[in-house]
CSV table of C-alpha atoms in Angstrom, one decimal:
chain,number,residue,atom,x,y,z
A,1,MET,CA,-3.5,20.1,23.5
A,2,SER,CA,-4.8,22.1,20.5
A,3,GLN,CA,-4.4,25.9,20.5
A,4,ILE,CA,-7.4,26.2,18.2
A,5,THR,CA,-10.5,27.5,19.9
A,6,ALA,CA,-13.5,25.1,19.7
A,7,PRO,CA,-17.0,26.2,18.9
A,8,ASP,CA,-19.7,25.9,21.6
A,9,LEU,CA,-21.2,22.4,20.9
A,10,GLU,CA,-22.9,19.6,22.8
A,11,PRO,CA,-20.4,17.3,24.7
A,12,GLY,CA,-18.8,14.7,22.5
A,13,ARG,CA,-18.9,16.7,19.3
A,14,VAL,CA,-15.3,17.7,19.6
A,15,VAL,CA,-12.9,14.8,19.5
A,16,ALA,CA,-10.7,15.0,22.6
A,17,ASP,CA,-8.5,11.9,22.1
A,18,ARG,CA,-5.5,12.8,20.0
A,19,ASP,CA,-5.1,9.3,18.6
A,20,VAL,CA,-8.7,9.2,17.5
A,21,ALA,CA,-8.4,12.7,16.0
A,22,LEU,CA,-5.4,11.6,14.0
A,23,ALA,CA,-7.6,9.1,12.1
A,24,TYR,CA,-9.5,12.1,10.7
A,25,ALA,CA,-6.5,14.2,9.8
A,26,THR,CA,-5.7,12.5,6.5
A,27,ASP,CA,-7.4,10.9,3.5
A,28,TYR,CA,-6.4,8.1,1.1
A,29,SER,CA,-4.2,10.3,-1.1
A,30,HIS,CA,-0.4,9.5,-1.2
A,31,GLY,CA,1.8,11.8,0.9
A,32,SER,CA,-1.1,12.7,3.1
A,33,THR,CA,0.2,13.7,6.6
A,34,ALA,CA,-1.4,15.1,9.7
A,35,PRO,CA,-0.7,18.8,10.6
A,36,ASP,CA,0.8,19.8,14.0
A,37,ASP,CA,-2.3,21.5,15.3
A,38,PHE,CA,-5.9,20.7,14.3
A,39,LEU,CA,-9.3,20.0,15.9
A,40,VAL,CA,-11.9,17.5,14.9
A,41,VAL,CA,-15.6,18.1,15.1
A,42,ARG,CA,-18.0,15.2,14.4
A,43,ALA,CA,-21.2,17.0,13.5
A,44,ARG,CA,-24.6,15.4,14.3
A,45,ASP,CA,-26.9,17.7,12.5
A,46,ARG,CA,-27.1,20.9,10.4
A,47,ASP,CA,-27.0,23.1,13.5
A,48,ASP,CA,-23.6,21.7,14.4
A,49,VAL,CA,-22.3,22.6,10.9
A,50,VAL,CA,-23.8,26.1,11.2
A,51,ALA,CA,-22.2,26.6,14.7
A,52,VAL,CA,-18.8,25.5,13.4
A,53,LEU,CA,-18.8,27.7,10.4
A,54,GLU,CA,-20.0,30.8,12.3
A,55,HIS,CA,-17.2,30.2,14.9
A,56,ALA,CA,-14.6,29.5,12.2
A,57,GLN,CA,-15.3,32.6,10.2
A,58,ALA,CA,-15.4,34.9,13.3
A,59,HIS,CA,-12.0,33.6,14.4
A,60,ARG,CA,-10.6,33.0,10.9
A,61,ILE,CA,-10.0,29.3,11.4
A,62,PRO,CA,-9.6,27.0,8.4
A,63,VAL,CA,-12.3,24.4,8.0
A,64,VAL,CA,-11.9,21.1,6.1
A,65,PRO,CA,-15.3,19.5,5.3
A,66,GLN,CA,-15.0,15.7,5.4
A,67,GLY,CA,-16.9,12.5,5.0
A,68,ALA,CA,-15.4,9.0,4.8
A,69,ARG,CA,-11.9,10.3,3.8
A,70,THR,CA,-11.7,8.2,0.6
A,71,SER,CA,-10.3,11.1,-1.4
A,72,LEU,CA,-7.4,10.1,-3.6
A,73,CYS,CA,-6.4,13.7,-4.4
A,74,GLY,CA,-5.9,15.2,-1.0
A,75,ALA,CA,-9.3,17.0,-0.9
A,76,ALA,CA,-10.1,15.9,2.7
A,77,THR,CA,-6.8,16.3,4.4
A,78,ALA,CA,-6.2,19.0,7.1
A,79,LEU,CA,-3.3,20.6,5.2
A,80,GLU,CA,-3.2,23.8,7.2
A,81,GLY,CA,-4.6,22.6,10.5
A,82,GLY,CA,-7.8,24.2,11.7
A,83,ILE,CA,-11.1,22.4,12.2
A,84,VAL,CA,-11.8,19.1,10.5
A,85,LEU,CA,-15.6,19.1,10.1
A,86,ASN,CA,-16.7,15.5,9.7
A,87,VAL,CA,-20.3,15.0,8.6
A,88,GLU,CA,-20.5,11.2,8.4
A,89,ALA,CA,-23.2,11.2,11.1
A,90,LEU,CA,-25.7,13.1,8.9
A,91,ARG,CA,-27.3,10.0,7.5
A,92,SER,CA,-31.0,10.8,7.1
A,93,THR,CA,-32.7,9.1,4.1
A,94,ARG,CA,-36.1,9.5,2.6
A,95,ILE,CA,-37.1,7.9,-0.7
A,96,GLU,CA,-40.0,9.3,-2.7
A,97,VAL,CA,-40.8,6.4,-4.8
A,98,ASP,CA,-43.6,8.0,-6.9
A,99,GLU,CA,-41.6,11.1,-7.6
A,100,ARG,CA,-38.4,9.1,-8.1
A,101,TYR,CA,-36.0,11.0,-5.9
A,102,ALA,CA,-34.3,10.6,-2.5
A,103,VAL,CA,-33.5,13.2,0.1
A,104,VAL,CA,-30.3,12.2,1.9
A,105,GLY,CA,-27.7,13.5,4.3
A,106,PRO,CA,-24.1,13.8,3.2
A,107,GLY,CA,-23.0,10.9,5.5
A,108,VAL,CA,-25.2,8.3,3.7
A,109,ASN,CA,-23.0,5.6,2.3
A,110,THR,CA,-23.3,5.4,-1.5
A,111,ALA,CA,-23.6,1.6,-1.7
A,112,ALA,CA,-26.2,1.6,1.1
A,113,LEU,CA,-28.3,4.2,-0.8
A,114,LYS,CA,-28.1,2.1,-4.0
A,115,GLN,CA,-29.3,-0.9,-2.1
A,116,ALA,CA,-32.1,1.0,-0.4
A,117,VAL,CA,-33.6,2.4,-3.7
A,118,ALA,CA,-33.1,-1.0,-5.4
A,119,ALA,CA,-35.5,-2.4,-2.8
A,120,GLU,CA,-38.1,0.0,-4.2
A,121,GLY,CA,-37.5,-1.0,-7.8
A,122,LEU,CA,-35.4,2.1,-8.5
A,123,PHE,CA,-31.8,2.8,-9.4
A,124,TYR,CA,-29.2,5.4,-8.3
A,125,PRO,CA,-26.6,5.1,-11.1
A,126,PRO,CA,-23.4,6.8,-9.9
A,127,ASP,CA,-21.1,4.0,-8.8
A,128,PRO,CA,-17.5,5.1,-7.8
A,129,ALA,CA,-15.3,2.1,-7.1
A,130,SER,CA,-15.2,3.3,-3.4
A,131,SER,CA,-19.0,3.1,-3.1
A,132,PRO,CA,-18.8,0.5,-0.2
A,133,MET,CA,-16.9,3.1,1.8
A,134,CYS,CA,-17.6,6.6,0.3
A,135,THR,CA,-20.5,8.9,1.1
A,136,ILE,CA,-22.9,11.0,-0.8
A,137,GLY,CA,-21.4,14.3,0.5
A,138,GLY,CA,-18.0,13.4,-0.9
A,139,ASN,CA,-19.6,12.2,-4.2
A,140,VAL,CA,-21.3,15.6,-4.5
A,141,ALA,CA,-18.1,17.5,-3.6
A,142,THR,CA,-16.0,15.7,-6.3
A,143,ASN,CA,-18.8,15.1,-8.8
A,144,ALA,CA,-17.9,11.4,-8.6
A,145,GLY,CA,-18.3,9.1,-11.5
A,146,GLY,CA,-17.7,5.3,-11.7
A,147,LEU,CA,-17.9,2.3,-14.0
A,148,CYS,CA,-21.3,3.1,-15.5
A,149,CYS,CA,-20.7,6.8,-16.4
A,150,VAL,CA,-20.6,5.9,-20.1
A,151,LYS,CA,-24.3,5.3,-20.2
A,152,TYR,CA,-25.7,7.0,-17.1
A,153,GLY,CA,-23.5,10.0,-16.5
A,154,VAL,CA,-21.9,11.3,-13.2
A,155,THR,CA,-23.2,12.6,-9.9
A,156,ALA,CA,-24.1,16.0,-11.2
A,157,ASP,CA,-26.6,14.4,-13.5
A,158,TYR,CA,-28.6,13.2,-10.5
A,159,VAL,CA,-28.4,16.1,-8.1
A,160,ARG,CA,-31.7,18.1,-8.2
A,161,GLY,CA,-31.1,20.3,-5.2
A,162,LEU,CA,-28.9,20.9,-2.2
A,163,GLU,CA,-28.9,22.3,1.3
A,164,VAL,CA,-25.6,24.0,1.9
A,165,VAL,CA,-24.2,25.9,4.8
A,166,LEU,CA,-22.0,28.8,3.7
A,167,ALA,CA,-18.8,30.0,5.3
A,168,GLY,CA,-20.5,32.4,7.7
A,169,GLY,CA,-23.0,29.9,8.9
A,170,GLU,CA,-25.9,30.8,6.6
A,171,ALA,CA,-27.9,27.8,5.3
A,172,ILE,CA,-29.3,28.0,1.8
A,173,ARG,CA,-31.3,25.7,-0.5
A,174,THR,CA,-30.5,25.4,-4.2
A,175,GLY,CA,-32.3,23.7,-7.0
A,176,ARG,CA,-35.6,21.9,-6.6
A,177,ARG,CA,-37.3,18.5,-6.2
A,178,THR,CA,-39.3,18.6,-9.4
A,179,ALA,CA,-38.1,16.7,-12.5
A,180,LYS,CA,-37.8,20.1,-14.4
A,181,GLY,CA,-37.2,23.7,-13.5
A,182,VAL,CA,-35.2,26.5,-15.0
A,183,ALA,CA,-35.9,29.4,-12.6
A,184,GLY,CA,-32.7,31.3,-11.9
A,185,LEU,CA,-29.1,30.4,-12.2
A,186,ASP,CA,-27.9,26.8,-11.6
A,187,LEU,CA,-26.3,27.2,-8.1
A,188,THR,CA,-26.7,23.5,-7.5
A,189,GLY,CA,-24.3,22.8,-10.4
A,190,LEU,CA,-21.9,25.3,-9.0
A,191,PHE,CA,-21.6,23.4,-5.7
A,192,VAL,CA,-21.4,20.0,-7.2
A,193,GLY,CA,-17.7,19.3,-7.8
A,194,SER,CA,-16.5,22.3,-5.7
A,195,GLU,CA,-14.6,20.1,-3.3
A,196,GLY,CA,-15.9,21.9,-0.2
A,197,GLN,CA,-14.5,25.3,-1.2
A,198,LEU,CA,-17.9,27.1,-1.4
A,199,GLY,CA,-19.9,25.6,1.4
A,200,VAL,CA,-20.7,22.4,3.3
A,201,VAL,CA,-23.5,20.2,1.9
A,202,THR,CA,-25.9,19.1,4.6
A,203,GLU,CA,-28.6,17.5,2.4
A,204,ALA,CA,-29.0,16.4,-1.2
A,205,VAL,CA,-32.0,15.7,-3.4
A,206,LEU,CA,-31.0,12.9,-5.8
A,207,LYS,CA,-32.8,11.8,-8.9
A,208,LEU,CA,-33.6,8.1,-9.2
A,209,VAL,CA,-34.4,6.1,-12.3
A,210,PRO,CA,-36.2,2.8,-12.9
A,211,ALA,CA,-34.2,-0.3,-12.1
A,212,ALA,CA,-32.4,-1.9,-15.1
A,213,ASP,CA,-32.0,-5.6,-15.8
A,214,ALA,CA,-29.1,-7.6,-14.3
A,215,PRO,CA,-26.3,-6.9,-16.8
A,216,LEU,CA,-24.7,-9.4,-19.1
A,217,THR,CA,-21.0,-9.1,-20.0
A,218,ALA,CA,-18.6,-9.7,-22.8
A,219,LEU,CA,-14.8,-9.8,-22.4
A,220,ALA,CA,-12.5,-9.3,-25.3
A,221,THR,CA,-8.7,-9.4,-25.5
A,222,PHE,CA,-6.6,-7.7,-28.2
A,223,GLY,CA,-3.2,-8.1,-29.7
A,224,SER,CA,-2.7,-4.3,-30.2
A,225,LEU,CA,-3.7,-1.0,-28.7
A,226,GLU,CA,-4.9,0.2,-32.2
A,227,GLN,CA,-7.4,-2.6,-32.2
A,228,VAL,CA,-8.6,-1.6,-28.7
A,229,THR,CA,-9.2,2.0,-29.9
A,230,ARG,CA,-11.2,0.7,-32.9
A,231,GLY,CA,-13.3,-1.4,-30.6
A,232,LEU,CA,-14.0,1.5,-28.3
A,233,VAL,CA,-15.0,3.8,-31.1
A,234,ALA,CA,-17.3,1.1,-32.5
A,235,LEU,CA,-19.0,0.5,-29.1
A,236,ARG,CA,-19.6,4.2,-28.6
A,237,ALA,CA,-21.2,4.5,-32.0
A,238,ASP,CA,-23.7,1.7,-31.2
A,239,ARG,CA,-27.3,2.7,-31.1
A,240,HIS,CA,-27.8,1.3,-27.6
A,241,SER,CA,-25.0,2.4,-25.3
A,242,PRO,CA,-23.3,-0.2,-23.1
A,243,ASN,CA,-23.7,0.6,-19.5
A,244,LEU,CA,-20.0,-0.2,-18.9
A,245,ILE,CA,-16.8,-0.3,-21.0
A,246,GLU,CA,-13.7,-1.0,-19.0
A,247,VAL,CA,-10.2,-1.2,-20.3
A,248,LEU,CA,-7.2,-3.2,-18.9
A,249,ASP,CA,-3.7,-2.9,-20.4
A,250,HIS,CA,-1.1,-5.7,-20.6
A,251,ALA,CA,0.4,-4.9,-17.2
A,252,SER,CA,-3.1,-5.0,-15.6
A,253,LEU,CA,-3.8,-8.4,-17.1
A,254,GLN,CA,-0.4,-9.7,-15.8
A,255,LEU,CA,-1.1,-8.4,-12.3
A,256,ILE,CA,-4.6,-9.9,-12.2
A,257,GLN,CA,-3.2,-13.3,-13.3
A,258,GLN,CA,-0.9,-13.2,-10.2
A,259,VAL,CA,-4.0,-13.0,-8.0
A,260,GLU,CA,-5.9,-15.8,-9.8
A,261,ASP,CA,-5.7,-17.5,-13.2
A,262,PHE,CA,-8.5,-15.9,-15.3
A,263,GLY,CA,-7.1,-17.4,-18.5
A,264,PHE,CA,-6.0,-14.2,-20.1
A,265,PRO,CA,-3.8,-14.9,-23.2
A,266,ALA,CA,-0.1,-14.3,-22.2
A,267,ASP,CA,0.4,-12.1,-25.3
A,268,ALA,CA,-2.8,-10.0,-24.9
A,269,GLN,CA,-1.9,-6.3,-25.1
A,270,ALA,CA,-5.2,-5.2,-23.5
A,271,ALA,CA,-8.7,-6.2,-22.8
A,272,LEU,CA,-12.1,-4.6,-22.9
A,273,LEU,CA,-15.1,-5.5,-20.7
A,274,VAL,CA,-18.5,-4.4,-21.9
A,275,GLN,CA,-21.9,-4.8,-20.4
A,276,SER,CA,-25.6,-4.2,-21.2
A,277,ASP,CA,-28.4,-3.8,-18.7
A,278,ARG,CA,-31.1,-2.7,-21.2
A,279,PRO,CA,-34.4,-4.2,-20.0
A,280,GLY,CA,-35.3,-7.2,-22.2
A,281,HIS,CA,-32.3,-6.8,-24.5
A,282,THR,CA,-29.2,-7.7,-22.6
A,283,ALA,CA,-28.3,-10.9,-24.5
A,284,GLU,CA,-29.0,-9.3,-27.8
A,285,ASP,CA,-26.9,-6.2,-27.0
A,286,VAL,CA,-23.9,-8.1,-25.6
A,287,GLN,CA,-23.8,-10.4,-28.6
A,288,ARG,CA,-23.8,-7.3,-30.9
A,289,TYR,CA,-21.0,-5.8,-28.8
A,290,ALA,CA,-19.0,-9.0,-29.2
A,291,ASP,CA,-19.4,-8.9,-32.9
A,292,LEU,CA,-18.2,-5.3,-33.0
A,293,LEU,CA,-15.2,-6.2,-31.0
A,294,THR,CA,-14.4,-9.2,-33.2
A,295,ALA,CA,-14.6,-6.9,-36.2
A,296,ALA,CA,-12.2,-4.5,-34.5
A,297,GLY,CA,-9.6,-7.3,-34.3
A,298,ALA,CA,-10.2,-9.0,-30.9
A,299,VAL,CA,-8.2,-12.1,-30.5
A,300,GLU,CA,-10.7,-13.8,-28.1
A,301,VAL,CA,-14.2,-12.8,-27.1
A,302,ALA,CA,-16.1,-14.5,-24.2
A,303,VAL,CA,-19.9,-13.8,-23.9
A,304,ALA,CA,-21.9,-14.4,-20.7
A,305,ASP,CA,-25.2,-16.2,-21.1
A,306,ASP,CA,-26.5,-15.4,-17.7
A,307,PRO,CA,-25.9,-13.0,-14.8
A,308,GLN,CA,-23.7,-15.5,-12.9
A,309,GLU,CA,-21.4,-15.9,-16.0
A,310,ALA,CA,-21.4,-12.1,-16.3
A,311,ASP,CA,-20.3,-11.7,-12.8
A,312,ALA,CA,-17.5,-14.3,-13.3
A,313,LEU,CA,-16.2,-12.3,-16.3
A,314,MET,CA,-16.2,-9.1,-14.1
A,315,ALA,CA,-14.2,-10.9,-11.4
A,316,GLY,CA,-11.0,-10.2,-13.1
A,317,ARG,CA,-11.6,-6.5,-13.1
A,318,ARG,CA,-12.5,-6.6,-9.4
A,319,ALA,CA,-9.2,-8.5,-8.7
A,320,LEU,CA,-7.2,-5.6,-10.0
A,321,ALA,CA,-7.3,-3.4,-6.8
A,322,PRO,CA,-6.2,-6.3,-4.6
A,323,SER,CA,-3.4,-7.0,-7.0
A,324,PHE,CA,-2.1,-3.4,-6.5
A,325,GLU,CA,-1.9,-4.0,-2.7
A,326,LEU,CA,0.1,-7.2,-3.3
A,327,LYS,CA,2.5,-5.5,-5.7
A,328,GLY,CA,3.4,-2.7,-3.2
A,329,PRO,CA,3.1,1.0,-2.5
A,330,HIS,CA,1.6,3.0,-5.3
A,331,PHE,CA,-0.1,6.3,-6.5
A,332,ILE,CA,-3.5,6.1,-8.3
A,333,GLU,CA,-3.7,8.7,-11.0
A,334,ASP,CA,-6.9,10.0,-12.7
A,335,VAL,CA,-6.8,11.5,-16.1
A,336,CYS,CA,-9.2,11.7,-19.0
A,337,VAL,CA,-8.5,12.0,-22.7
A,338,PRO,CA,-10.6,11.9,-25.9
A,339,VAL,CA,-11.6,8.3,-26.4
A,340,GLY,CA,-9.9,8.2,-29.8
A,341,ARG,CA,-6.5,8.9,-28.1
A,342,LEU,CA,-6.9,6.4,-25.3
A,343,GLY,CA,-4.8,3.7,-27.0
A,344,GLU,CA,-2.1,6.3,-27.6
A,345,LEU,CA,-2.1,7.3,-24.0
A,346,ILE,CA,-1.6,3.7,-22.9
A,347,ALA,CA,1.2,3.3,-25.4
A,348,ARG,CA,2.9,6.5,-24.2
A,349,ALA,CA,2.6,5.3,-20.6
A,350,GLU,CA,4.2,2.0,-21.5
A,351,GLU,CA,7.1,3.9,-23.1
A,352,LEU,CA,7.4,6.1,-20.0
A,353,SER,CA,7.5,3.0,-17.8
A,354,ALA,CA,10.3,1.4,-19.9
A,355,ARG,CA,12.3,4.6,-20.0
A,356,SER,CA,12.0,5.5,-16.3
A,357,GLY,CA,12.1,2.0,-14.9
A,358,VAL,CA,8.9,2.8,-13.0
A,359,ASP,CA,6.1,0.2,-13.1
A,360,ILE,CA,2.8,1.8,-14.5
A,361,VAL,CA,-0.5,0.0,-14.8
A,362,MET,CA,-3.2,1.5,-17.1
A,363,SER,CA,-6.8,0.7,-16.4
A,364,GLY,CA,-10.1,2.5,-16.2
A,365,HIS,CA,-13.3,3.6,-17.9
A,366,GLY,CA,-12.6,3.1,-21.6
A,367,GLY,CA,-16.0,4.3,-22.7
A,368,ASP,CA,-15.4,7.9,-21.6
A,369,GLY,CA,-11.6,8.0,-21.9
A,370,ASN,CA,-11.1,8.2,-18.1
A,371,LEU,CA,-8.1,6.1,-17.1
A,372,HIS,CA,-6.6,5.5,-13.6
A,373,PRO,CA,-2.8,5.0,-14.2
A,374,THR,CA,-1.3,3.3,-11.1
A,375,VAL,CA,2.3,4.1,-10.5
A,376,PHE,CA,4.4,1.9,-8.2
A,377,TYR,CA,7.5,2.5,-6.1
A,378,ALA,CA,9.6,0.6,-3.6
A,379,GLU,CA,9.9,2.1,-0.1
A,380,ASP,CA,13.2,0.5,0.6
A,381,VAL,CA,14.9,1.7,-2.7
A,382,PRO,CA,16.5,5.2,-2.5
A,383,GLY,CA,15.0,7.5,-5.1
A,384,SER,CA,12.2,5.1,-6.1
A,385,ARG,CA,9.4,7.3,-4.7
A,386,GLU,CA,10.9,10.4,-6.4
A,387,ARG,CA,11.0,8.6,-9.7
A,388,ALA,CA,7.4,7.5,-9.3
A,389,GLU,CA,6.3,11.0,-8.6
A,390,GLU,CA,8.1,12.2,-11.7
A,391,ALA,CA,6.3,9.6,-13.7
A,392,PHE,CA,3.1,10.6,-12.1
A,393,GLU,CA,3.7,14.2,-13.2
A,394,SER,CA,4.6,13.1,-16.8
A,395,LEU,CA,1.3,11.2,-17.1
A,396,VAL,CA,-0.6,14.4,-16.3
A,397,ASP,CA,1.4,16.3,-18.8
A,398,LEU,CA,0.7,13.6,-21.4
A,399,ALA,CA,-3.1,13.8,-20.8
A,400,LEU,CA,-3.1,17.6,-21.1
A,401,GLY,CA,-1.0,17.4,-24.3
A,402,MET,CA,-3.7,15.2,-25.8
A,403,GLY,CA,-6.4,17.7,-25.1
A,404,GLY,CA,-7.5,15.9,-21.9
A,405,THR,CA,-8.0,16.9,-18.3
A,406,ILE,CA,-6.0,16.4,-15.1
A,407,THR,CA,-8.9,14.7,-13.5
A,408,GLY,CA,-12.0,12.9,-14.8
A,409,GLU,CA,-13.7,12.1,-11.4
A,410,HIS,CA,-11.3,12.1,-8.4
A,411,GLY,CA,-11.1,15.9,-8.2
A,412,VAL,CA,-8.2,18.3,-8.0
A,413,GLY,CA,-7.6,18.5,-4.3
A,414,ALA,CA,-4.1,19.4,-3.1
A,415,LEU,CA,-2.4,16.8,-5.3
A,416,LYS,CA,-3.2,18.4,-8.7
A,417,ARG,CA,-3.5,22.0,-7.8
A,418,GLN,CA,-0.3,22.9,-9.7
A,419,TRP,CA,-1.7,21.9,-13.1
A,420,LEU,CA,-5.0,23.8,-12.8
A,421,PRO,CA,-3.7,27.0,-14.3
A,422,ARG,CA,-2.3,25.1,-17.3
A,423,GLU,CA,-5.7,23.4,-17.9
A,424,LEU,CA,-8.0,26.4,-17.2
A,425,GLY,CA,-5.8,29.4,-18.1
A,426,GLU,CA,-5.3,32.4,-15.8
A,427,ALA,CA,-8.4,34.2,-17.0
A,428,GLU,CA,-10.9,31.4,-16.2
A,429,LEU,CA,-9.0,30.6,-12.9
A,430,ALA,CA,-9.3,34.3,-11.9
A,431,ARG,CA,-13.1,34.2,-12.4
A,432,GLN,CA,-13.4,31.0,-10.4
A,433,ARG,CA,-11.4,32.5,-7.6
A,434,ALA,CA,-13.8,35.5,-7.6
A,435,ILE,CA,-16.7,33.1,-7.2
A,436,LYS,CA,-14.9,31.4,-4.3
A,437,ALA,CA,-14.3,34.8,-2.7
A,438,MET,CA,-18.0,35.7,-3.0
A,439,PHE,CA,-19.1,32.6,-1.1
A,440,ASP,CA,-16.1,32.5,1.3
A,441,PRO,CA,-14.8,36.0,1.6
A,442,VAL,CA,-12.5,35.2,4.5
A,443,GLY,CA,-11.1,32.1,2.8
A,444,ILE,CA,-11.7,29.5,5.6
A,445,LEU,CA,-13.2,26.7,3.5
A,446,ASN,CA,-10.7,23.9,2.5
A,447,PRO,CA,-7.7,26.1,2.0
A,448,GLY,CA,-4.8,24.7,-0.1
A,449,ARG,CA,-7.2,23.1,-2.5
A,450,PRO,CA,-7.7,24.2,-6.2
A,451,LEU,CA,-8.9,27.9,-5.7
């Protein structure tokens, strides 16, 4: 029985079954474990969120805002116990077709929203790989990105306004629903990416854009990482940006081949996948991209002539995640470096892997320098996990040393908190903590996270 006092809510809001509650105590991050004492509230509406935060502040109880628990950085785990506030049930959706925006609850599934607006001839571009599972609230909390960021940007580029409940239970609205507006400071931008440390989002106004064409794809393989870097630089300089540029290193290609034979050359050091969805120009663009990659030194380039072939070329990229599960336990990293140093980062990771004996697979969003190194370990080998964790830390150090960041899109959470002072510096970190204290003076919101 939990010793934490529960807020006064309708029956069924507080999870009474311990086994059910345990499913809400952790997220997808490695090392995520349930605390000894915590309480789960499944909110049904904004009033529930207000009641929980009023109660929590009055009794100084930590609160962990939570959606679908797909965080890979420990942002949604009940580290210090307290109240886990799950908002998955807040799923209201209204699409304003003429004004090109949607008003949605934080529990709306990202893929479902994309499908709903597509039926209206519109497009919501942010596309994290977890979109079939993750929710808009989590996307806002982490400023989620995805495969198409290189052309369309990240979640922050599509949030026009928010409804947020603050630590004491006060509900505020930020931003606006109009396409333009510069009145006052940008509080909306402050909440996007704040990982639930400043307030709990209960509604988001999201910008929509006209639907693009079905994309066409080119797949290029390379004999060296220097050629890959040249190809990336050339693609980014093109007058019509690809909507996707994905990179796969040699280890990625080998793993994918174990799932299915996609015909990657055995000696290929890396591959680039590039797409165009520009209305009326997809075939023209993809052929131009292929020519650029050939000029950069690609060994082989395959170009799709229709959406079905394009999907077939992308199938190898989609096979990567299943190949991770087949290989064994792993950590998924998230770092971002200047695009011109991406090939160097991959090469340094390969050296680290050879030196440490830890398998590291490098893949991710080549167009914006955001890679997701995946570090493997063996549960039945003494010291294997510890060596993998050391390699994980070395990769973060490498990214920072190249002028990069500790996280491009997954967030800081609990997992990367130790590196935040190094990236931000103490002066900036102190100012951010002062902002946190203004919104959450008692410090109940998502303790143990970055600030």
